[in-house]
Amino acid sequence: MTETATKTRSKSEALYERARAVIPGGVNSPARAMKAVESDPLFIARADGAYLFDVDGGEYIDYVGSWGPMILGHRHPRVLAAIESELRNGTSYGAPCRLEVEMAELVGKLVPSMEMVRMVNSGTEATMSALRLARAYTGKKRLIKFDGCYHGHGDSFLVKAGSGLATLGISSSPGVPEEFSSLTVSIPYNDVDALNEAFEKHDDIAAVIFEPVVGNAGVILPEQKFLKALRELTEANKALLICDEVMTGFRVALGGAQQMYDIKPDLTCLGKIIGAGLPVGAYGGKKEIMERVAPSGDVYQAGTLSGNPLAMAAGLAQLQALREKPPYEKLTKITDKLAEKISEAASSARGPKVTINHVCGMISVFLTDEKVVDFDSAAKSDTTLFGKLWRALLEEGVYWPPSQFEAAFPSTMHSDKEIDATAKAFEAAFKSLS
Ligand code: HOZ
């Protein structure tokens, strides 16, 4: 246990009680409610580098990292300085500003498939807008997605969805009209035959949306033949390929997973990462397609806070830091080492069988000995045991994502010290399970 980790949670408990009276479930996003791990949320007072500090004075090595944006750790000096300096000019104008142009130019340089970019305020907004555009551009209606992938909470995506839904053991939501979900076909990830069949069965497919590395069912890596089929079949059937890089963009490589795996999507969705933790999203792609977006085109999509100067300043600062000194070799080594040490901890503690999937900056420890290649194999994990493991890790000072169906996000601030402490915590937690 880290020296300052504490089991006293009275202040968090008191805040949670107040929160439940005025916020549904006491949280503003179900993923942080800790229900699946039979715990209550910690209320966070501050964060620094690789650490979170709760309101009771507890200190935790953080692997949530605001669900992805904290590639360089919390409170990166450049990001803080950019926000502080921009803040003096104002907070929102409802009119264009220079930083939006710089952001679109930089995103286009780093992710060349994004010839034109529209800023929005979240990943959910990005995917909903990209889907509307794909439908308008192709003149078709149907969407293909993959089981366990999550593309935000837009109606069309809540079919066999991962992330918070998989965590709660549901796959859709009341309130989504059947007419909407009937236009979404969800098939297993990495399954080329299912993809072929879906295209054979439906001649009205507007788009295929996919996570190039799944994070929302835990980490699942794409097979090359699957990625090849995605591009070939969408092209052959005049459907658009939408790459959801909300979690992978600028994290697994400077040019995202599309650079890493040489994917050429028509549209790309980005999220929280381009705001370095401030609320942002973006979608972009081929000029010919993006020019259909209003006001240059007829596809309507808008947002008062889109391109907000503070969010642009923060995001640009992080992207510039990543570009000037790419941390990807280092982050890959950190993630590899973490995977190796957790695997060793499981063996030396004679703990449960684990399957560890990982890529630069993303990792999942599945409590199953089977290979995890899609949602069905991820779902073979022992989720009750995962809850116990999670609670034991928290007692040891490690804040791991509170779901078997989410990715953990190490940052460049996770040095040997934090990795060794995490490995020790896993060993103790695994031992406590047997
Ligand atoms: N699956 C989300 C990350 N992409 C978790 C965050 C949330 O929904 O609050």
Short mmCIF file of C-alpha atoms and ligand atoms in Angstrom, two decimals:
data_model
loop_
_atom_site.label_atom_id
_atom_site.label_comp_id
_atom_site.label_asym_id
_atom_site.label_seq_id
_atom_site.Cartn_x
_atom_site.Cartn_y
_atom_site.Cartn_z
CA MET A 1 0.00 0.00 0.00
CA THR A 2 1.37 3.47 -0.82
CA GLU A 3 2.18 5.39 2.33
CA THR A 4 -0.70 7.79 2.06
CA ALA A 5 -3.36 5.41 0.78
CA THR A 6 -6.16 5.50 3.26
CA LYS A 7 -9.25 3.49 3.92
CA THR A 8 -11.07 6.46 5.40
CA ARG A 9 -13.66 7.55 2.89
CA SER A 10 -16.00 9.58 5.10
CA LYS A 11 -15.81 12.76 3.02
CA SER A 12 -16.41 10.88 -0.23
CA GLU A 13 -19.31 9.05 1.41
CA ALA A 14 -20.87 12.30 2.57
CA LEU A 15 -20.51 13.88 -0.89
CA TYR A 16 -21.97 10.76 -2.49
CA GLU A 17 -25.01 10.93 -0.22
CA ARG A 18 -25.57 14.59 -1.13
CA ALA A 19 -24.96 13.82 -4.81
CA ARG A 20 -27.53 11.01 -4.93
CA ALA A 21 -30.23 13.44 -3.83
CA VAL A 22 -29.60 15.82 -6.73
CA ILE A 23 -27.75 13.90 -9.49
CA PRO A 24 -29.10 10.61 -10.92
CA GLY A 25 -27.15 7.85 -9.20
CA GLY A 26 -24.92 10.51 -7.69
CA VAL A 27 -22.67 10.69 -10.75
CA ASN A 28 -22.61 12.54 -14.06
CA SER A 29 -21.57 9.46 -16.05
CA PRO A 30 -22.43 5.85 -15.09
CA ALA A 31 -18.90 4.60 -15.81
CA ARG A 32 -17.63 6.27 -12.64
CA ALA A 33 -20.35 4.97 -10.31
CA MET A 34 -18.36 1.83 -9.36
CA LYS A 35 -21.54 -0.25 -9.26
CA ALA A 36 -20.03 -3.21 -11.11
CA VAL A 37 -17.19 -3.43 -8.62
CA GLU A 38 -19.60 -3.09 -5.69
CA SER A 39 -18.02 0.06 -4.44
CA ASP A 40 -18.90 3.73 -4.11
CA PRO A 41 -17.21 6.50 -6.06
CA LEU A 42 -14.27 8.37 -4.66
CA PHE A 43 -14.61 12.12 -4.97
CA ILE A 44 -11.42 13.54 -6.38
CA ALA A 45 -9.89 16.71 -4.99
CA ARG A 46 -6.95 17.02 -7.37
CA ALA A 47 -4.57 15.15 -9.65
CA ASP A 48 -0.89 15.42 -10.45
CA GLY A 49 1.30 13.44 -12.88
CA ALA A 50 0.36 9.79 -12.43
CA TYR A 51 -1.63 10.35 -9.23
CA LEU A 52 -5.15 11.12 -8.05
CA PHE A 53 -5.88 12.54 -4.59
CA ASP A 54 -9.32 12.12 -3.10
CA VAL A 55 -11.17 14.44 -0.72
CA ASP A 56 -10.21 12.20 2.24
CA GLY A 57 -6.50 12.61 1.59
CA GLY A 58 -6.06 9.24 -0.17
CA GLU A 59 -3.39 9.02 -2.87
CA TYR A 60 -3.78 6.65 -5.79
CA ILE A 61 -1.75 5.70 -8.85
CA ASP A 62 -4.22 6.63 -11.58
CA TYR A 63 -4.92 4.36 -14.56
CA VAL A 64 -8.16 6.06 -15.61
CA GLY A 65 -6.45 9.26 -16.73
CA SER A 66 -9.81 10.96 -17.37
CA TRP A 67 -10.54 7.98 -19.67
CA GLY A 68 -7.73 8.75 -22.09
CA PRO A 69 -6.65 12.37 -22.47
CA MET A 70 -3.85 12.40 -19.88
CA ILE A 71 -1.18 10.97 -22.18
CA LEU A 72 1.47 13.17 -20.52
CA GLY A 73 -0.06 12.87 -17.05
CA HIS A 74 -2.19 15.26 -15.04
CA ARG A 75 -1.37 18.97 -14.84
CA HIS A 76 1.16 19.02 -17.65
CA PRO A 77 2.90 22.42 -17.28
CA ARG A 78 2.44 23.35 -20.93
CA VAL A 79 -1.26 22.60 -20.87
CA LEU A 80 -1.78 24.57 -17.64
CA ALA A 81 0.20 27.53 -18.98
CA ALA A 82 -1.79 27.57 -22.23
CA ILE A 83 -5.13 27.56 -20.38
CA GLU A 84 -3.98 30.23 -17.92
CA SER A 85 -2.75 32.50 -20.67
CA GLU A 86 -5.84 32.07 -22.88
CA LEU A 87 -8.17 32.54 -19.91
CA ARG A 88 -7.09 36.16 -19.66
CA ASN A 89 -8.57 36.86 -23.10
CA GLY A 90 -12.02 35.47 -22.32
CA THR A 91 -13.80 32.14 -22.00
CA SER A 92 -16.16 31.84 -25.00
CA TYR A 93 -17.10 34.14 -27.88
CA GLY A 94 -19.71 32.37 -30.00
CA ALA A 95 -17.61 33.62 -32.89
CA PRO A 96 -14.54 32.22 -34.63
CA CYS A 97 -11.07 32.48 -33.05
CA ARG A 98 -7.52 31.87 -34.32
CA LEU A 99 -6.97 28.77 -32.17
CA GLU A 100 -9.72 26.82 -33.98
CA VAL A 101 -7.89 27.30 -37.27
CA GLU A 102 -4.58 26.25 -35.73
CA MET A 103 -6.24 23.18 -34.26
CA ALA A 104 -7.79 22.10 -37.57
CA GLU A 105 -4.48 22.67 -39.37
CA LEU A 106 -2.51 20.68 -36.82
CA VAL A 107 -5.01 17.80 -36.70
CA GLY A 108 -4.85 17.63 -40.50
CA LYS A 109 -1.04 17.46 -40.41
CA LEU A 110 -0.96 14.73 -37.76
CA VAL A 111 -3.87 12.71 -39.17
CA PRO A 112 -3.68 13.24 -42.96
CA SER A 113 -7.02 11.50 -43.65
CA MET A 114 -8.69 14.43 -41.82
CA GLU A 115 -8.44 16.93 -44.66
CA MET A 116 -11.20 19.02 -43.09
CA VAL A 117 -12.20 19.06 -39.43
CA ARG A 118 -15.30 20.25 -37.56
CA MET A 119 -14.84 20.78 -33.83
CA VAL A 120 -17.63 19.66 -31.48
CA ASN A 121 -17.83 19.23 -27.71
CA SER A 122 -17.61 15.49 -27.06
CA GLY A 123 -16.92 12.17 -28.71
CA THR A 124 -20.65 11.42 -28.64
CA GLU A 125 -21.35 14.57 -30.64
CA ALA A 126 -18.58 13.66 -33.09
CA THR A 127 -19.95 10.18 -33.82
CA MET A 128 -23.58 11.34 -34.10
CA SER A 129 -22.54 14.07 -36.54
CA ALA A 130 -20.31 11.75 -38.57
CA LEU A 131 -23.16 9.26 -38.92
CA ARG A 132 -25.60 11.96 -40.12
CA LEU A 133 -23.02 13.09 -42.65
CA ALA A 134 -22.40 9.53 -43.86
CA ARG A 135 -26.12 9.00 -44.31
CA ALA A 136 -26.49 12.24 -46.25
CA TYR A 137 -23.41 11.61 -48.39
CA THR A 138 -24.32 8.03 -49.34
CA GLY A 139 -28.09 8.52 -49.43
CA LYS A 140 -28.38 5.33 -47.38
CA LYS A 141 -29.57 4.64 -43.84
CA ARG A 142 -28.11 1.54 -42.22
CA LEU A 143 -25.11 1.42 -39.89
CA ILE A 144 -22.79 -1.47 -39.09
CA LYS A 145 -21.05 -1.43 -35.71
CA PHE A 146 -19.32 -4.10 -33.64
CA ASP A 147 -20.49 -5.85 -30.46
CA GLY A 148 -18.93 -4.32 -27.36
CA CYS A 149 -17.77 -1.20 -29.18
CA TYR A 150 -19.10 2.05 -27.79
CA HIS A 151 -19.39 5.21 -29.82
CA GLY A 152 -21.03 7.47 -27.27
CA HIS A 153 -24.65 7.45 -26.23
CA GLY A 154 -26.34 8.51 -29.50
CA ASP A 155 -29.48 6.45 -30.23
CA SER A 156 -28.04 4.68 -33.27
CA PHE A 157 -25.01 3.38 -31.35
CA LEU A 158 -26.80 1.83 -28.38
CA VAL A 159 -27.04 -1.63 -29.88
CA LYS A 160 -24.88 -4.29 -28.19
CA ALA A 161 -22.82 -1.41 -26.83
CA GLY A 162 -19.76 -1.74 -24.61
CA SER A 163 -18.38 0.55 -21.89
CA GLY A 164 -20.90 1.59 -19.22
CA LEU A 165 -23.69 -0.46 -20.80
CA ALA A 166 -21.68 -3.69 -20.86
CA THR A 167 -20.58 -2.88 -17.32
CA LEU A 168 -24.19 -2.60 -16.18
CA GLY A 169 -25.05 -5.81 -18.06
CA ILE A 170 -27.32 -4.08 -20.59
CA SER A 171 -26.78 -3.53 -24.30
CA SER A 172 -29.24 -0.77 -25.18
CA SER A 173 -31.53 1.70 -23.47
CA PRO A 174 -35.24 2.37 -23.11
CA GLY A 175 -36.00 5.56 -24.97
CA VAL A 176 -34.18 4.47 -28.12
CA PRO A 177 -36.99 4.07 -30.69
CA GLU A 178 -37.03 0.62 -32.27
CA GLU A 179 -37.08 2.35 -35.65
CA PHE A 180 -33.62 3.72 -34.86
CA SER A 181 -32.02 0.57 -33.48
CA SER A 182 -33.44 -1.51 -36.33
CA LEU A 183 -31.18 0.48 -38.64
CA THR A 184 -28.07 -0.59 -36.72
CA VAL A 185 -26.50 -3.98 -37.37
CA SER A 186 -24.07 -5.09 -34.67
CA ILE A 187 -21.69 -7.95 -35.42
CA PRO A 188 -18.64 -9.49 -33.70
CA TYR A 189 -15.35 -7.56 -33.90
CA ASN A 190 -12.58 -9.16 -35.96
CA ASP A 191 -15.17 -11.34 -37.77
CA VAL A 192 -14.67 -10.98 -41.52
CA ASP A 193 -17.38 -13.56 -42.37
CA ALA A 194 -19.99 -11.65 -40.34
CA LEU A 195 -18.98 -8.45 -42.10
CA ASN A 196 -19.35 -10.09 -45.52
CA GLU A 197 -22.75 -11.49 -44.54
CA ALA A 198 -23.98 -8.11 -43.30
CA PHE A 199 -23.10 -6.50 -46.62
CA GLU A 200 -24.71 -9.40 -48.53
CA LYS A 201 -27.91 -9.10 -46.50
CA HIS A 202 -28.31 -5.30 -46.62
CA ASP A 203 -27.95 -3.09 -49.67
CA ASP A 204 -28.58 0.15 -47.75
CA ILE A 205 -25.45 0.40 -45.60
CA ALA A 206 -24.34 4.00 -45.22
CA ALA A 207 -21.39 3.43 -42.93
CA VAL A 208 -19.33 1.07 -40.83
CA ILE A 209 -18.08 2.56 -37.57
CA PHE A 210 -15.34 0.86 -35.60
CA GLU A 211 -12.79 1.33 -32.82
CA PRO A 212 -9.40 0.61 -34.44
CA VAL A 213 -8.27 -0.73 -31.06
CA VAL A 214 -11.30 -1.52 -28.92
CA GLY A 215 -11.16 0.12 -25.52
CA ASN A 216 -14.80 -0.09 -24.54
CA ALA A 217 -14.95 -3.86 -24.07
CA GLY A 218 -11.54 -3.78 -22.45
CA VAL A 219 -8.62 -3.65 -24.86
CA ILE A 220 -9.05 -5.77 -27.99
CA LEU A 221 -6.56 -5.56 -30.84
CA PRO A 222 -7.64 -5.61 -34.48
CA GLU A 223 -6.55 -8.39 -36.82
CA GLN A 224 -4.95 -7.21 -40.07
CA LYS A 225 -7.37 -9.23 -42.21
CA PHE A 226 -10.29 -7.57 -40.43
CA LEU A 227 -8.94 -4.08 -41.08
CA LYS A 228 -8.35 -4.99 -44.74
CA ALA A 229 -11.90 -6.32 -45.10
CA LEU A 230 -13.34 -3.19 -43.49
CA ARG A 231 -11.78 -0.96 -46.14
CA GLU A 232 -12.40 -3.27 -49.09
CA LEU A 233 -16.03 -4.01 -48.30
CA THR A 234 -16.99 -0.43 -47.51
CA GLU A 235 -15.40 0.72 -50.76
CA ALA A 236 -17.02 -2.04 -52.81
CA ASN A 237 -20.44 -1.24 -51.34
CA LYS A 238 -20.14 2.56 -51.45
CA ALA A 239 -20.39 2.84 -47.68
CA LEU A 240 -18.22 5.15 -45.58
CA LEU A 241 -15.66 3.83 -43.13
CA ILE A 242 -15.77 5.78 -39.85
CA CYS A 243 -12.80 5.30 -37.56
CA ASP A 244 -13.61 6.13 -33.93
CA GLU A 245 -10.29 7.32 -32.49
CA VAL A 246 -11.77 8.94 -29.38
CA MET A 247 -9.43 6.84 -27.22
CA THR A 248 -6.66 5.90 -29.66
CA GLY A 249 -6.13 9.27 -31.38
CA PHE A 250 -2.67 10.70 -30.50
CA ARG A 251 -2.39 7.99 -27.78
CA VAL A 252 -1.24 4.84 -29.55
CA ALA A 253 0.75 6.88 -32.09
CA LEU A 254 0.99 10.54 -33.09
CA GLY A 255 -1.21 9.82 -36.11
CA GLY A 256 -3.51 7.56 -34.08
CA ALA A 257 -4.30 3.91 -34.71
CA GLN A 258 -4.84 4.70 -38.38
CA GLN A 259 -1.15 5.52 -38.67
CA MET A 260 -0.13 2.49 -36.63
CA TYR A 261 -2.19 0.03 -38.69
CA ASP A 262 -2.18 1.93 -42.01
CA ILE A 263 -5.98 2.38 -42.09
CA LYS A 264 -7.45 4.84 -44.61
CA PRO A 265 -10.86 5.84 -43.26
CA ASP A 266 -13.30 8.22 -44.91
CA LEU A 267 -14.19 9.90 -41.62
CA THR A 268 -12.50 9.97 -38.21
CA CYS A 269 -13.99 10.86 -34.84
CA LEU A 270 -11.87 12.33 -32.07
CA GLY A 271 -12.82 13.17 -28.50
CA LYS A 272 -11.49 14.20 -25.15
CA ILE A 273 -7.83 13.74 -26.09
CA ILE A 274 -7.75 16.79 -28.38
CA GLY A 275 -8.91 18.91 -25.45
CA ALA A 276 -6.22 17.51 -23.12
CA GLY A 277 -9.02 16.93 -20.62
CA LEU A 278 -11.27 19.86 -21.46
CA PRO A 279 -14.60 18.95 -23.11
CA VAL A 280 -13.94 18.57 -26.84
CA GLY A 281 -14.61 16.34 -29.80
CA ALA A 282 -14.08 16.58 -33.54
CA TYR A 283 -14.93 14.78 -36.73
CA GLY A 284 -13.22 15.11 -40.03
CA GLY A 285 -12.19 13.39 -43.22
CA LYS A 286 -12.10 13.73 -46.96
CA LYS A 287 -12.71 17.29 -48.14
CA GLU A 288 -15.35 16.20 -50.61
CA ILE A 289 -17.37 14.60 -47.81
CA MET A 290 -16.79 17.26 -45.16
CA GLU A 291 -17.85 20.04 -47.53
CA ARG A 292 -21.38 18.66 -47.23
CA VAL A 293 -21.46 20.01 -43.63
CA ALA A 294 -23.31 23.33 -43.14
CA PRO A 295 -22.72 26.11 -43.92
CA SER A 296 -20.62 25.02 -46.91
CA GLY A 297 -23.08 22.17 -47.47
CA ASP A 298 -26.58 21.08 -46.55
CA VAL A 299 -25.96 18.70 -43.61
CA TYR A 300 -26.85 20.62 -40.49
CA GLN A 301 -24.72 20.41 -37.37
CA ALA A 302 -23.90 23.22 -34.93
CA GLY A 303 -22.65 24.09 -31.42
CA THR A 304 -22.32 27.30 -29.39
CA LEU A 305 -19.23 26.12 -27.52
CA SER A 306 -17.62 24.28 -30.44
CA GLY A 307 -14.01 25.38 -30.87
CA ASN A 308 -14.02 26.94 -27.41
CA PRO A 309 -10.79 28.95 -26.96
CA LEU A 310 -9.80 27.38 -23.64
CA ALA A 311 -10.33 23.86 -24.94
CA MET A 312 -8.43 24.69 -28.14
CA ALA A 313 -5.54 26.19 -26.16
CA ALA A 314 -5.28 23.16 -23.88
CA GLY A 315 -5.55 20.67 -26.73
CA LEU A 316 -3.08 22.48 -28.94
CA ALA A 317 -0.56 22.65 -26.10
CA GLN A 318 -0.71 18.88 -25.59
CA LEU A 319 -0.61 18.10 -29.32
CA GLN A 320 2.37 20.41 -29.81
CA ALA A 321 4.19 18.75 -26.91
CA LEU A 322 3.45 15.31 -28.40
CA ARG A 323 4.66 16.44 -31.82
CA GLU A 324 7.87 18.08 -30.63
CA LYS A 325 8.92 15.16 -28.45
CA PRO A 326 6.93 12.07 -29.45
CA PRO A 327 6.61 9.92 -26.32
CA TYR A 328 5.41 6.77 -28.08
CA GLU A 329 8.51 4.63 -27.66
CA LYS A 330 8.56 5.49 -23.99
CA LEU A 331 4.82 4.91 -23.52
CA THR A 332 5.04 1.58 -25.34
CA LYS A 333 7.86 0.49 -23.01
CA ILE A 334 5.84 1.62 -19.98
CA THR A 335 2.78 -0.34 -21.13
CA ASP A 336 4.83 -3.44 -22.06
CA LYS A 337 6.55 -3.40 -18.68
CA LEU A 338 3.26 -2.97 -16.85
CA ALA A 339 1.80 -5.96 -18.72
CA GLU A 340 4.86 -8.10 -18.00
CA LYS A 341 4.93 -7.21 -14.30
CA ILE A 342 1.18 -7.79 -13.80
CA SER A 343 1.51 -11.16 -15.52
CA GLU A 344 4.44 -12.07 -13.21
CA ALA A 345 2.41 -10.89 -10.20
CA ALA A 346 -0.48 -13.18 -11.20
CA SER A 347 1.89 -16.18 -11.44
CA SER A 348 3.84 -15.52 -8.26
CA ALA A 349 0.63 -14.92 -6.29
CA ARG A 350 -0.87 -18.09 -7.80
CA GLY A 351 -3.76 -15.87 -8.67
CA PRO A 352 -6.46 -16.36 -11.27
CA LYS A 353 -5.60 -16.97 -14.92
CA VAL A 354 -5.27 -13.69 -16.77
CA THR A 355 -5.17 -12.57 -20.37
CA ILE A 356 -3.50 -9.22 -20.81
CA ASN A 357 -4.15 -7.23 -23.99
CA HIS A 358 -2.15 -4.08 -24.52
CA VAL A 359 -0.87 -1.52 -26.99
CA CYS A 360 0.98 1.77 -26.45
CA GLY A 361 -0.88 3.55 -23.62
CA MET A 362 -3.81 1.11 -23.30
CA ILE A 363 -4.03 -2.12 -21.28
CA SER A 364 -6.63 -4.57 -19.96
CA VAL A 365 -6.27 -7.46 -17.54
CA PHE A 366 -9.05 -9.92 -18.37
CA LEU A 367 -9.79 -12.57 -15.74
CA THR A 368 -9.96 -15.43 -18.22
CA ASP A 369 -7.32 -17.72 -19.69
CA GLU A 370 -8.86 -17.53 -23.16
CA LYS A 371 -7.64 -15.22 -25.90
CA VAL A 372 -9.76 -12.07 -26.01
CA VAL A 373 -10.50 -11.12 -29.63
CA ASP A 374 -14.10 -9.87 -29.44
CA PHE A 375 -16.83 -9.01 -26.95
CA ASP A 376 -17.95 -12.63 -26.40
CA SER A 377 -14.44 -13.68 -25.39
CA ALA A 378 -14.07 -10.57 -23.18
CA ALA A 379 -17.37 -11.46 -21.51
CA LYS A 380 -15.94 -14.85 -20.45
CA SER A 381 -14.00 -12.95 -17.79
CA ASP A 382 -15.05 -13.48 -14.20
CA THR A 383 -16.58 -10.08 -13.46
CA THR A 384 -17.36 -10.86 -9.82
CA LEU A 385 -13.73 -11.73 -9.25
CA PHE A 386 -12.75 -8.59 -11.15
CA GLY A 387 -14.79 -6.57 -8.63
CA LYS A 388 -12.86 -8.17 -5.76
CA LEU A 389 -9.57 -7.54 -7.51
CA TRP A 390 -10.52 -3.92 -8.14
CA ARG A 391 -11.43 -3.33 -4.48
CA ALA A 392 -8.19 -4.92 -3.32
CA LEU A 393 -6.20 -2.77 -5.75
CA LEU A 394 -7.88 0.36 -4.42
CA GLU A 395 -6.88 -0.61 -0.88
CA GLU A 396 -3.34 -0.94 -2.20
CA GLY A 397 -3.42 2.57 -3.65
CA VAL A 398 -4.14 1.77 -7.31
CA TYR A 399 -7.08 3.43 -9.10
CA TRP A 400 -7.81 1.00 -11.96
CA PRO A 401 -10.85 1.51 -14.26
CA PRO A 402 -13.83 0.14 -12.31
CA SER A 403 -14.99 -2.25 -15.02
CA GLN A 404 -13.73 -5.32 -16.82
CA PHE A 405 -15.04 -3.63 -19.98
CA GLU A 406 -12.89 -0.52 -19.97
CA ALA A 407 -9.25 0.12 -20.87
CA ALA A 408 -6.65 1.30 -18.37
CA PHE A 409 -4.53 4.24 -19.53
CA PRO A 410 -0.94 4.54 -18.31
CA SER A 411 0.76 7.88 -19.02
CA THR A 412 4.35 8.95 -19.59
CA MET A 413 4.38 9.95 -15.89
CA HIS A 414 4.07 6.30 -14.84
CA SER A 415 7.75 5.73 -14.09
CA ASP A 416 9.42 2.55 -12.80
CA LYS A 417 8.43 3.62 -9.29
CA GLU A 418 4.70 3.63 -10.13
CA ILE A 419 4.93 0.45 -12.21
CA ASP A 420 6.75 -1.43 -9.46
CA ALA A 421 4.21 -0.20 -6.89
CA THR A 422 1.37 -1.25 -9.22
CA ALA A 423 2.90 -4.71 -9.68
CA LYS A 424 3.22 -5.11 -5.91
CA ALA A 425 -0.38 -3.98 -5.50
CA PHE A 426 -1.53 -6.54 -8.08
CA GLU A 427 0.46 -9.29 -6.34
CA ALA A 428 -1.14 -8.47 -2.99
CA ALA A 429 -4.58 -8.15 -4.59
CA PHE A 430 -4.22 -11.48 -6.45
CA LYS A 431 -3.11 -13.16 -3.20
CA SER A 432 -6.16 -11.79 -1.41
CA LEU A 433 -8.41 -13.51 -3.96
CA SER A 434 -7.20 -17.02 -3.27
N1 HOZ B 1 -16.20 4.43 -22.14
C1 HOZ B 1 -15.89 5.75 -21.72
C2 HOZ B 1 -14.56 6.00 -22.27
N2 HOZ B 1 -14.64 5.99 -23.66
C3 HOZ B 1 -15.99 5.84 -20.24
C4 HOZ B 1 -16.22 7.22 -19.76
C5 HOZ B 1 -17.66 7.53 -19.51
O1 HOZ B 1 -18.56 7.03 -20.21
O2 HOZ B 1 -17.88 8.31 -18.60
#
